[in-house]
Amino acid sequence: MNKLNTSDLPLIQYTIWSEDLHGHRFHVKLHIENPLPNGQILQMPAWIPGSYLIRDFSKQIETIEAFALANPNESLPLERIDNDQWWLPKVAGPVEILTTVYAFDSSVRAAYLDTERAFINPSSLCLAVKGQESLPCALVLIPPKDACANHWTVQTGLQLAKADTQGYGFYLAKNYDDLLDHPVAMGEFQITHWKSNGVSHSMAIQGCVHEIDLERLAIDLQAICTSTINLFEPKTKRAPFQNYLFLVNAVLSGYGGLEHRNSTALLCRRDQIPQVNSPLDEASYREFLGLCSHEYFHAWLVKRIQPKAFQPYQLDRRNHTHLLWLFEGFTSYYDDLQLFRSNRIDLTTYLQLVANNWNGILRGPGRLKQSLADSSFDAWTKYYQADENTPNAVVSYYGKGALLALGLDLKIRAFTNNHQSLDDLMRLIWQTHGVTLEGIAEDGLDELIHQLFGKGFLKTWSEFKSRYIFGAEDIPIKKWIDSKTILVKHKTHSKLEKIKLQLGLRHAEIAGWLKVTHVLDGGAAQLAGLAAGDLLASINGERITAARWDKVLSSLMTGQSIQICFYRDDLEHECMTVLKDDQIPAQYTITPSN
């Protein structure tokens, strides 16, 4: 690797390496060429964009020291002014800040390091140089010396300056925000490549022991990505990035994703990845493709089309918006729709996915208490900090937001006699707020809808807002779907399904016991007095275990008195309840009419 001249590097530089894979510790050296003349504040982000929870990444900093380059043998004083901020007094010339950061968070939101792999979200490792965040910065990656990492390579969407054949070396970011938007993965990968509308795409997967069917992945992902590019730019067919990278960590159990400007970090189960000569659960693979579709869609809606409230991100505090139903909910509507449009799934399967989401929303009592606007605003303290009462108090801006998008799509199509759809609104949003990077105001959709559909649609939109966005009414999807093409029917439940819905109880198996995790409002379990944390012992004298749960429930009847024995705080209790028909929430099936 050719060495870069110092003059070629930005004035802010981060160098990351590890000498302790077993201890899960990164070392980070921050070089500041020109500290502010009256003293320099350093700050670690409290959260990562796309995941709305204060995570206090500074808690993982184990050591921090400062040195002047002119006198590297003597440390400079650093004053702790907050849990995530340090004050460096006035100093002449360049300085370096050395930190040791513990990294053992296997999610897509933080940093991870062991003998198998390394994962870096710069927001977990890189201190902000306050007042200089707009300056270009460099990221320097140094390979671990451990023999187990000899064959590791670096995978990132960050702009490469100079690196060796494994990818270690110098990368450039336009500013601190740009640095934070480029995760880095290191380890051994199976990689597939494809082009969508001429744009290079890659997926780098680690964690799979067996050979992956990379060809199938490339074919499926190419179709999904091409379909999404064409949705936003049907004329130019241009993507807003020069390349795109899917970073995938396949594990025993886990699921999630986090969007970035030209990449995404994904977490999935190993059995969701197609592997050569291995059986594949097609439904699980479809779920993985849906995750890929969701995070890829965010490259337009979230990374470029943003709420004004997020411009700029203030990473030391909560950033509130009432619009997550748009940014996450509409994305959730399109993620499965793009699977259908790209011919990855058929219409029957797509409609089943729509029904599953709809039914899940209808099973949650919280949908009638919390509006989508409030769910968005309160994401920091409610949706992302779920507890035993969450189903009774919270509605998902993902799930109900997707249902809202479907409803709005149906109303637009009906109003325009199928000449326009939600796609047209998404394209107008893209041209107005994505291409220009001008954030959407909290009421910003009003003008766009008026512009696109005229005054005649404003009454419909006003009702949408008052009833389904700022109100908590159920969205009448059944009423709006054209029965000539799509059939919506009340779902016929098996006896066991019916009893479980009447009971209104969720549980987990703990050390051989069934432990109550959630008790839904209005269900038989709540009427009996059961609560989260209770350990179920028997129903009508029959012992309950995970293996016997379905069998015992199947013996129950509507209208029958039920005796439940349970333990709370190691004390035995008994209660009575009755299963009633009005405890069953409405559930539907959606199928093609022919």
Coordinates of C-alpha atoms in Angstrom, one line a residue:
M1 CA 0.0 0.0 0.0
N2 CA 1.4 3.3 -1.0
K3 CA 1.7 5.8 1.8
L4 CA -0.4 9.0 1.7
N5 CA 1.3 12.3 2.3
T6 CA 0.2 14.0 5.5
S7 CA -0.9 17.0 3.4
D8 CA -3.4 14.7 1.6
L9 CA -5.3 13.9 4.7
P10 CA -8.1 15.9 6.3
L11 CA -7.5 17.9 9.4
I12 CA -9.7 15.5 11.4
Q13 CA -8.5 11.8 11.4
Y14 CA -9.7 8.7 13.2
T15 CA -7.4 5.7 13.4
I16 CA -9.0 2.4 14.7
W17 CA -7.2 -0.8 15.6
S18 CA -7.4 -3.6 18.1
E19 CA -4.8 -5.4 20.2
D20 CA -7.4 -7.2 22.3
L21 CA -9.9 -9.3 20.3
H22 CA -10.6 -11.5 23.4
G23 CA -11.4 -8.5 25.5
H24 CA -13.5 -6.9 22.7
R25 CA -11.7 -3.6 22.8
F26 CA -11.1 -1.1 20.1
H27 CA -8.4 1.6 20.3
V28 CA -9.2 4.8 18.6
K29 CA -6.8 7.7 17.9
L30 CA -8.5 11.0 17.1
H31 CA -6.1 13.5 15.4
I32 CA -7.2 17.2 15.5
E33 CA -5.0 19.4 13.5
N34 CA -6.5 22.7 14.7
P35 CA -8.3 22.6 18.1
L36 CA -10.5 25.5 18.6
P37 CA -8.5 28.4 20.1
N38 CA -10.6 28.8 23.2
G39 CA -10.6 25.1 24.1
Q40 CA -12.1 22.1 22.3
I41 CA -15.2 20.1 23.3
L42 CA -15.3 16.4 22.4
Q43 CA -18.6 14.5 22.4
M44 CA -19.8 10.9 21.9
P45 CA -23.2 10.5 20.2
A46 CA -26.0 9.4 22.5
W47 CA -27.9 7.6 19.7
I48 CA -27.6 6.4 16.1
P49 CA -29.8 7.8 13.3
G50 CA -32.5 5.3 12.3
S51 CA -32.8 3.8 15.8
Y52 CA -34.8 6.1 18.1
L53 CA -33.5 5.4 21.5
I54 CA -30.9 7.1 23.7
R55 CA -28.1 4.5 24.0
D56 CA -25.4 6.6 25.6
F57 CA -22.5 5.1 23.6
S58 CA -20.0 7.0 25.9
K59 CA -20.7 4.4 28.6
Q60 CA -18.4 1.9 26.6
I61 CA -15.4 4.2 26.8
E62 CA -12.9 2.7 29.2
T63 CA -10.0 5.1 29.0
I64 CA -9.4 8.5 27.4
E65 CA -6.3 10.5 27.2
A66 CA -5.1 13.6 25.3
F67 CA -1.6 14.5 24.0
A68 CA -0.1 17.4 22.2
L69 CA 1.9 16.3 19.1
A70 CA 4.6 18.7 20.2
N71 CA 5.0 16.9 23.5
P72 CA 3.6 13.3 23.1
N73 CA 5.1 12.0 26.3
E74 CA 3.0 14.2 28.6
S75 CA -0.8 13.9 28.7
L76 CA -3.0 17.0 28.5
P77 CA -5.8 17.7 31.0
L78 CA -9.3 16.6 30.0
E79 CA -12.2 17.8 32.0
R80 CA -15.4 15.7 32.0
I81 CA -18.3 18.1 31.6
D82 CA -21.1 15.6 31.0
N83 CA -21.4 11.8 30.7
D84 CA -20.7 12.1 27.0
Q85 CA -18.6 15.3 26.8
W86 CA -15.0 16.3 27.6
W87 CA -13.3 19.7 27.6
L88 CA -9.8 20.1 26.3
P89 CA -8.3 23.4 27.4
K90 CA -6.6 25.8 25.0
V91 CA -3.6 24.2 23.5
A92 CA -1.2 25.2 20.7
G93 CA -0.8 22.9 17.7
P94 CA -2.3 19.5 16.8
V95 CA -3.5 17.1 19.5
E96 CA -4.4 13.4 19.6
I97 CA -7.1 11.8 21.7
L98 CA -6.7 8.2 22.5
T99 CA -9.6 6.1 23.7
T100 CA -10.2 2.4 24.5
V101 CA -13.8 1.4 23.7
Y102 CA -15.5 -1.9 24.7
A103 CA -17.4 -3.4 21.8
F104 CA -19.6 -6.4 22.2
D105 CA -23.0 -5.4 20.9
S106 CA -24.0 -7.9 18.2
S107 CA -26.9 -5.7 16.9
V108 CA -26.7 -3.4 13.9
R109 CA -26.7 -0.3 16.0
A110 CA -23.3 -0.3 17.8
A111 CA -19.9 -1.9 17.6
Y112 CA -18.7 -5.5 18.0
L113 CA -15.3 -7.2 18.2
D114 CA -14.2 -10.8 18.8
T115 CA -12.0 -13.4 17.1
E116 CA -14.6 -14.1 14.4
R117 CA -15.4 -10.6 13.2
A118 CA -15.4 -6.9 13.8
F119 CA -18.2 -4.4 13.2
I120 CA -18.0 -0.7 13.5
N121 CA -20.6 2.0 13.6
P122 CA -18.5 5.1 13.9
S123 CA -21.1 6.6 16.2
S124 CA -20.1 4.1 18.8
L125 CA -16.3 4.7 18.5
C126 CA -15.6 8.2 17.1
L127 CA -15.9 11.3 19.2
A128 CA -17.3 14.4 17.6
V129 CA -15.0 17.4 17.4
K130 CA -17.6 20.1 18.4
G131 CA -17.6 23.1 16.1
Q132 CA -15.7 21.2 13.5
E133 CA -18.2 18.5 12.5
S134 CA -18.6 20.1 9.0
L135 CA -14.9 19.4 8.1
P136 CA -13.8 16.5 6.0
C137 CA -12.4 13.6 8.0
A138 CA -10.4 10.4 7.4
L139 CA -10.9 6.9 8.8
V140 CA -7.7 4.8 9.0
L141 CA -8.2 1.1 9.6
I142 CA -5.3 -1.0 10.9
P143 CA -5.5 -4.8 10.8
P144 CA -5.4 -6.9 14.0
K145 CA -2.2 -8.7 14.6
D146 CA -3.9 -11.9 15.8
A147 CA -3.4 -14.9 13.5
C148 CA -7.2 -15.6 13.6
A149 CA -7.7 -12.3 11.7
N150 CA -5.1 -13.0 9.0
H151 CA -7.7 -13.6 6.3
W152 CA -10.1 -10.8 7.3
T153 CA -11.1 -8.3 4.7
V154 CA -12.8 -4.8 5.1
Q155 CA -16.3 -4.2 3.8
T156 CA -17.7 -0.6 3.8
G157 CA -19.4 1.9 1.5
L158 CA -17.1 4.7 2.7
Q159 CA -15.0 6.4 0.0
L160 CA -11.7 4.6 -0.4
A161 CA -8.5 6.7 -0.5
K162 CA -5.8 4.0 -0.3
A163 CA -5.8 0.5 1.1
D164 CA -4.1 -2.8 0.8
T165 CA -5.6 -5.9 -0.8
Q166 CA -7.6 -6.7 2.3
G167 CA -9.1 -3.2 2.5
Y168 CA -7.1 -1.9 5.5
G169 CA -6.0 1.7 5.0
F170 CA -7.4 5.2 4.4
Y171 CA -11.0 6.1 3.9
L172 CA -12.5 9.6 3.5
A173 CA -15.7 11.2 4.7
K174 CA -17.2 14.5 3.6
N175 CA -17.9 15.4 7.3
Y176 CA -18.6 13.8 10.6
D177 CA -22.2 13.1 9.6
D178 CA -21.0 11.3 6.5
L179 CA -18.5 9.3 8.6
L180 CA -21.3 8.1 10.9
D181 CA -23.4 7.0 8.0
H182 CA -20.9 4.4 6.9
P183 CA -20.7 1.2 8.9
V184 CA -17.6 -1.0 8.6
A185 CA -17.5 -4.8 8.7
M186 CA -14.3 -6.9 9.0
G187 CA -14.0 -10.7 8.9
E188 CA -14.4 -13.4 6.3
F189 CA -17.3 -13.0 3.9
Q190 CA -19.1 -14.7 1.1
I191 CA -19.8 -11.9 -1.4
T192 CA -22.1 -11.6 -4.4
H193 CA -22.3 -8.7 -6.9
W194 CA -24.8 -7.5 -9.4
K195 CA -25.8 -4.3 -11.2
S196 CA -29.2 -2.7 -11.1
N197 CA -29.6 0.0 -13.8
G198 CA -25.9 0.1 -14.3
V199 CA -25.2 0.7 -10.6
S200 CA -22.9 -1.7 -8.8
H201 CA -24.4 -3.5 -5.8
S202 CA -22.8 -6.1 -3.5
M203 CA -23.9 -8.2 -0.5
A204 CA -21.2 -9.4 1.9
I205 CA -22.4 -12.1 4.3
Q206 CA -20.6 -13.5 7.3
G207 CA -21.6 -16.1 9.8
C208 CA -22.7 -18.9 7.4
V209 CA -20.6 -22.1 7.6
H210 CA -21.9 -23.6 4.4
E211 CA -21.6 -22.3 0.9
I212 CA -24.2 -19.7 0.1
D213 CA -26.3 -19.8 -3.1
L214 CA -24.9 -16.4 -4.2
E215 CA -26.4 -16.7 -7.7
R216 CA -29.9 -16.9 -6.3
L217 CA -29.3 -14.0 -4.0
A218 CA -28.0 -11.9 -6.8
I219 CA -30.9 -12.6 -9.1
D220 CA -33.5 -11.9 -6.4
L221 CA -31.8 -8.7 -5.1
Q222 CA -31.2 -7.4 -8.6
A223 CA -34.9 -7.6 -9.3
I224 CA -35.9 -5.9 -6.1
C225 CA -33.3 -3.1 -6.4
T226 CA -34.1 -2.4 -10.0
S227 CA -37.8 -2.2 -9.2
T228 CA -37.2 0.3 -6.4
I229 CA -34.9 2.5 -8.5
N230 CA -37.5 2.6 -11.2
L231 CA -40.3 3.4 -8.7
F232 CA -38.6 6.7 -7.8
E233 CA -37.1 7.5 -11.2
P234 CA -39.2 5.9 -13.9
K235 CA -37.8 8.2 -16.6
T236 CA -34.1 8.5 -15.7
K237 CA -33.9 5.1 -13.9
R238 CA -31.0 6.6 -11.9
A239 CA -30.1 5.6 -8.3
P240 CA -29.0 8.4 -5.9
F241 CA -25.8 6.6 -5.2
Q242 CA -22.8 5.3 -7.2
N243 CA -22.7 1.9 -5.4
Y244 CA -24.6 0.1 -2.7
L245 CA -23.5 -2.5 -0.1
F246 CA -25.6 -4.9 1.9
L247 CA -23.6 -6.0 5.1
V248 CA -25.2 -9.1 6.5
N249 CA -24.4 -10.8 9.8
A250 CA -26.0 -14.3 9.9
V251 CA -26.5 -15.7 13.4
L252 CA -28.4 -18.4 15.2
S253 CA -31.2 -16.0 16.3
G254 CA -31.7 -12.4 15.4
Y255 CA -33.4 -10.0 13.0
G256 CA -33.1 -6.4 12.1
G257 CA -31.6 -3.7 9.9
L258 CA -30.3 -0.2 9.9
E259 CA -30.3 2.1 6.9
H260 CA -27.4 4.2 5.6
R261 CA -26.8 6.4 2.6
N262 CA -25.2 3.8 0.3
S263 CA -25.3 0.7 2.5
T264 CA -27.3 -1.2 5.1
A265 CA -26.4 -3.4 8.0
L266 CA -28.6 -6.4 8.4
L267 CA -28.9 -9.1 11.0
C268 CA -30.7 -12.4 10.2
R269 CA -30.8 -16.0 11.0
R270 CA -28.5 -18.4 9.2
D271 CA -31.5 -20.5 8.0
Q272 CA -32.9 -17.4 6.2
I273 CA -30.0 -17.4 3.8
P274 CA -30.1 -19.8 0.8
Q275 CA -27.2 -22.2 1.1
V276 CA -26.0 -24.8 -1.4
N277 CA -27.2 -28.4 -0.7
S278 CA -29.1 -27.2 2.4
P279 CA -32.9 -27.1 2.8
L280 CA -34.4 -23.6 2.8
D281 CA -37.6 -22.4 4.4
E282 CA -38.9 -20.3 1.6
A283 CA -41.1 -18.2 4.0
S284 CA -38.0 -17.4 6.1
Y285 CA -36.0 -16.4 3.0
R286 CA -38.9 -14.2 1.8
E287 CA -38.8 -12.5 5.2
F288 CA -35.1 -11.8 4.6
L289 CA -35.8 -10.4 1.2
G290 CA -38.4 -8.2 2.7
L291 CA -35.8 -6.9 5.2
C292 CA -33.4 -6.1 2.3
S293 CA -36.2 -4.4 0.4
H294 CA -37.2 -2.3 3.5
E295 CA -33.7 -1.0 4.2
Y296 CA -32.9 -0.4 0.5
F297 CA -36.1 1.7 0.2
H298 CA -34.7 3.8 3.1
A299 CA -31.9 5.0 0.8
W300 CA -34.6 7.3 -0.6
L301 CA -37.1 7.6 2.2
V302 CA -35.2 8.5 5.4
K303 CA -31.6 9.0 4.1
R304 CA -32.5 11.6 1.5
I305 CA -36.1 12.4 2.1
Q306 CA -36.1 13.5 5.8
P307 CA -38.2 15.3 8.4
K308 CA -37.0 18.8 8.9
A309 CA -36.7 17.8 12.6
F310 CA -33.8 15.6 11.6
Q311 CA -31.8 18.3 9.8
P312 CA -29.4 18.3 11.2
Y313 CA -29.4 15.4 13.6
Q314 CA -28.8 16.4 17.1
L315 CA -27.1 13.3 18.5
D316 CA -26.9 14.4 22.1
R317 CA -30.7 14.4 22.6
R318 CA -34.0 13.0 21.3
N319 CA -35.1 14.3 18.0
H320 CA -38.9 14.3 17.8
T321 CA -41.1 14.1 14.8
H322 CA -44.7 13.1 14.3
L323 CA -43.9 11.6 10.9
L324 CA -42.4 8.2 11.5
W325 CA -45.6 6.7 10.2
L326 CA -44.5 8.1 6.9
F327 CA -40.9 7.3 7.0
E328 CA -41.2 3.8 8.5
G329 CA -44.8 3.0 7.8
F330 CA -44.8 3.8 4.1
T331 CA -41.5 2.0 3.8
S332 CA -43.1 -1.1 5.4
Y333 CA -45.9 -0.9 2.9
Y334 CA -43.5 -0.8 0.0
D335 CA -41.1 -3.5 1.2
D336 CA -43.4 -6.4 0.5
L337 CA -45.1 -4.6 -2.4
Q338 CA -41.7 -4.4 -4.1
L339 CA -41.3 -8.1 -3.7
F340 CA -44.5 -8.6 -5.6
R341 CA -43.7 -6.1 -8.3
S342 CA -40.3 -7.6 -8.8
N343 CA -41.9 -11.1 -9.2
R344 CA -40.2 -12.5 -6.1
I345 CA -43.7 -13.4 -4.7
D346 CA -47.1 -14.0 -6.3
L347 CA -50.3 -12.0 -5.6
T348 CA -51.7 -14.6 -3.2
T349 CA -48.6 -14.5 -1.1
Y350 CA -48.5 -10.7 -1.1
L351 CA -52.1 -10.4 0.0
Q352 CA -51.4 -12.9 2.8
L353 CA -48.6 -10.7 4.0
V354 CA -50.9 -7.7 4.0
A355 CA -53.5 -9.6 5.9
N356 CA -50.9 -10.8 8.5
N357 CA -49.9 -7.2 9.2
W358 CA -53.6 -6.0 9.3
N359 CA -54.6 -8.8 11.7
G360 CA -51.6 -8.1 13.9
I361 CA -52.6 -4.5 14.3
L362 CA -56.2 -5.5 15.1
R363 CA -55.0 -7.8 17.9
G364 CA -53.4 -4.9 19.7
P365 CA -55.7 -2.9 22.1
G366 CA -53.2 0.0 22.0
R367 CA -54.3 0.8 18.4
L368 CA -57.4 2.4 19.9
K369 CA -55.5 4.5 22.4
Q370 CA -52.5 5.9 20.6
S371 CA -52.5 7.8 17.3
L372 CA -49.9 7.3 14.7
A373 CA -48.6 10.8 15.2
D374 CA -48.2 10.2 18.9
S375 CA -46.6 6.8 18.3
S376 CA -44.0 8.5 16.1
F377 CA -43.4 11.3 18.6
D378 CA -43.1 8.9 21.6
A379 CA -41.0 6.3 19.8
W380 CA -38.1 7.2 22.0
T381 CA -39.9 6.3 25.3
K382 CA -42.6 3.9 24.2
Y383 CA -42.0 1.9 21.0
Y384 CA -38.3 1.5 21.6
Q385 CA -38.7 0.9 25.4
A386 CA -41.4 -1.8 25.2
D387 CA -42.7 -3.4 28.4
E388 CA -45.4 -5.7 29.5
N389 CA -48.1 -3.0 28.8
T390 CA -46.9 -2.0 25.4
P391 CA -49.6 -4.0 23.4
N392 CA -52.3 -2.2 25.5
A393 CA -50.9 1.3 25.1
V394 CA -48.9 1.5 21.9
V395 CA -49.6 1.1 18.2
S396 CA -46.7 0.4 15.8
Y397 CA -46.0 3.2 13.3
Y398 CA -44.5 0.5 11.2
G399 CA -47.5 -1.8 11.0
K400 CA -50.4 0.7 11.2
G401 CA -48.3 3.1 9.1
A402 CA -48.1 0.5 6.4
L403 CA -51.9 0.0 6.7
L404 CA -52.4 3.7 6.3
A405 CA -50.2 3.7 3.2
L406 CA -52.4 1.0 1.7
G407 CA -55.5 2.9 2.6
L408 CA -54.2 6.1 1.0
D409 CA -53.2 4.2 -2.1
L410 CA -56.7 2.7 -2.4
K411 CA -58.3 6.1 -1.9
I412 CA -56.0 7.8 -4.5
R413 CA -56.7 5.1 -7.1
A414 CA -60.5 5.4 -6.5
F415 CA -60.4 9.2 -6.7
T416 CA -58.4 9.2 -10.0
N417 CA -60.0 6.2 -11.6
N418 CA -56.7 4.4 -11.3
H419 CA -54.9 7.0 -13.3
Q420 CA -52.7 7.9 -10.2
S421 CA -51.6 6.0 -7.1
L422 CA -49.4 6.4 -4.0
D423 CA -46.4 5.9 -6.4
D424 CA -47.1 9.3 -7.9
L425 CA -47.1 10.9 -4.4
M426 CA -43.8 9.2 -3.5
R427 CA -42.2 10.4 -6.7
L428 CA -43.4 14.0 -6.0
I429 CA -42.0 13.7 -2.5
W430 CA -38.7 12.5 -3.9
Q431 CA -38.4 15.3 -6.4
T432 CA -39.4 18.0 -3.9
H433 CA -37.6 16.8 -0.8
G434 CA -35.2 14.0 -1.8
V435 CA -33.4 15.4 -4.8
T436 CA -33.2 18.8 -3.1
L437 CA -32.5 17.3 0.4
E438 CA -34.9 19.9 1.8
G439 CA -36.6 18.4 4.9
I440 CA -40.3 17.8 5.1
A441 CA -42.2 20.0 7.6
E442 CA -44.5 18.3 10.0
D443 CA -47.5 19.4 7.8
G444 CA -45.4 19.2 4.6
L445 CA -47.6 16.5 2.8
D446 CA -50.6 18.9 2.7
E447 CA -49.3 21.0 -0.1
L448 CA -47.9 18.1 -2.1
I449 CA -51.3 16.3 -2.0
H450 CA -53.1 19.5 -3.0
Q451 CA -50.6 20.0 -5.8
L452 CA -50.9 16.4 -7.1
F453 CA -54.6 15.7 -6.7
G454 CA -56.3 19.1 -6.4
K455 CA -58.8 20.5 -4.0
G456 CA -61.2 17.7 -4.6
F457 CA -59.0 15.3 -2.6
L458 CA -58.4 17.6 0.3
K459 CA -61.5 16.5 2.2
T460 CA -60.4 12.9 2.0
W461 CA -56.9 13.8 3.2
S462 CA -58.3 15.9 6.0
E463 CA -60.3 12.9 7.2
F464 CA -57.3 10.7 6.9
K465 CA -55.3 13.0 9.2
S466 CA -58.0 13.6 11.8
R467 CA -59.2 10.0 12.0
Y468 CA -56.1 7.8 11.3
I469 CA -53.0 9.9 11.8
F470 CA -53.9 12.2 14.7
G471 CA -56.9 10.1 15.7
A472 CA -56.9 6.4 16.8
E473 CA -59.7 5.0 14.6
D474 CA -59.3 1.6 12.9
I475 CA -58.5 2.1 9.2
P476 CA -61.5 0.6 7.2
I477 CA -59.5 -1.4 4.6
K478 CA -62.3 -3.8 4.0
K479 CA -64.6 -1.0 3.0
W480 CA -62.1 0.5 0.5
I481 CA -60.8 -2.6 -1.3
D482 CA -62.5 -3.3 -4.6
S483 CA -64.3 -6.6 -4.1
K484 CA -64.3 -7.2 -7.9
T485 CA -60.6 -7.9 -7.8
I486 CA -59.7 -8.7 -4.2
L487 CA -61.8 -10.6 -1.7
V488 CA -61.8 -9.7 2.0
K489 CA -63.5 -12.1 4.4
H490 CA -63.7 -12.6 8.1
K491 CA -61.2 -15.2 9.1
T492 CA -62.5 -18.6 10.1
H493 CA -60.6 -19.7 13.2
S494 CA -59.8 -23.2 14.4
K495 CA -61.0 -23.9 17.9
L496 CA -57.5 -23.5 19.3
E497 CA -56.9 -20.2 17.5
K498 CA -60.2 -18.9 18.9
I499 CA -59.4 -19.9 22.5
K500 CA -56.0 -18.2 22.3
L501 CA -57.6 -15.0 21.0
Q502 CA -60.2 -15.1 23.8
L503 CA -57.6 -15.7 26.4
G504 CA -55.5 -12.6 25.4
L505 CA -52.3 -13.8 26.9
R506 CA -48.7 -14.0 25.7
H507 CA -46.0 -16.1 27.4
A508 CA -42.5 -17.4 27.3
E509 CA -41.0 -20.7 28.5
I510 CA -38.7 -20.1 31.5
A511 CA -37.0 -23.0 33.2
G512 CA -39.9 -25.4 32.4
W513 CA -42.6 -22.9 33.4
L514 CA -44.8 -20.8 31.2
K515 CA -44.2 -17.3 32.3
V516 CA -46.8 -14.6 31.4
T517 CA -45.2 -11.8 29.4
H518 CA -48.3 -9.8 28.3
V519 CA -51.9 -9.6 29.3
L520 CA -54.2 -7.9 26.7
D521 CA -57.0 -5.6 27.7
G522 CA -60.4 -7.2 27.7
G523 CA -59.2 -10.8 27.4
A524 CA -60.1 -13.6 29.7
A525 CA -56.6 -13.6 31.2
Q526 CA -56.9 -10.0 32.3
L527 CA -60.4 -10.6 33.7
A528 CA -59.0 -13.5 35.7
G529 CA -56.4 -11.2 37.3
L530 CA -53.3 -12.6 35.7
A531 CA -50.3 -10.3 35.3
A532 CA -47.0 -10.2 33.6
G533 CA -44.5 -12.3 35.5
D534 CA -47.0 -14.9 36.7
L535 CA -45.9 -18.5 36.4
L536 CA -48.8 -20.7 35.1
A537 CA -49.2 -24.0 36.9
S538 CA -52.5 -25.5 35.8
I539 CA -55.9 -24.9 34.1
N540 CA -58.9 -26.8 35.4
G541 CA -56.5 -29.0 37.3
E542 CA -54.3 -30.0 34.4
R543 CA -50.7 -29.1 34.6
I544 CA -49.4 -26.6 32.0
T545 CA -46.1 -26.9 30.2
A546 CA -45.0 -25.6 26.8
A547 CA -45.5 -29.1 25.4
R548 CA -49.0 -29.4 26.9
W549 CA -50.2 -25.9 26.3
D550 CA -52.1 -26.4 23.1
K551 CA -53.6 -29.7 24.3
V552 CA -54.9 -28.2 27.5
L553 CA -56.4 -25.1 25.8
S554 CA -58.1 -27.3 23.2
S555 CA -60.2 -28.9 26.0
L556 CA -61.7 -25.5 26.9
M557 CA -65.1 -24.2 25.7
T558 CA -66.6 -20.8 25.2
G559 CA -68.9 -19.9 28.1
Q560 CA -67.1 -22.5 30.4
S561 CA -65.8 -21.4 33.8
I562 CA -62.0 -21.8 33.9
Q563 CA -59.9 -22.2 37.0
I564 CA -56.3 -21.1 36.7
C565 CA -53.6 -21.9 39.2
F566 CA -50.5 -19.7 39.1
Y567 CA -47.5 -18.5 41.2
R568 CA -46.7 -14.8 41.8
D569 CA -43.7 -14.0 43.9
D570 CA -43.4 -17.7 44.8
L571 CA -46.9 -17.7 46.3
E572 CA -49.7 -19.9 44.9
H573 CA -52.8 -18.2 43.6
E574 CA -56.1 -19.4 42.0
C575 CA -58.5 -17.4 39.8
M576 CA -61.5 -17.9 37.7
T577 CA -62.5 -16.6 34.3
V578 CA -64.8 -17.3 31.3
L579 CA -64.1 -17.3 27.6
K580 CA -66.5 -15.1 25.6
D581 CA -67.1 -14.5 21.9
D582 CA -66.7 -10.7 22.3
Q583 CA -63.1 -11.3 23.4
I584 CA -62.2 -12.2 19.8
P585 CA -60.8 -9.3 17.7
A586 CA -61.8 -9.0 14.1
Q587 CA -59.5 -10.9 11.8
Y588 CA -59.5 -11.1 8.0
T589 CA -58.3 -13.0 5.0
I590 CA -57.4 -11.3 1.7
T591 CA -57.3 -13.3 -1.5
P592 CA -57.5 -12.7 -5.2
S593 CA -61.1 -12.8 -6.5
N594 CA -60.3 -15.3 -9.3

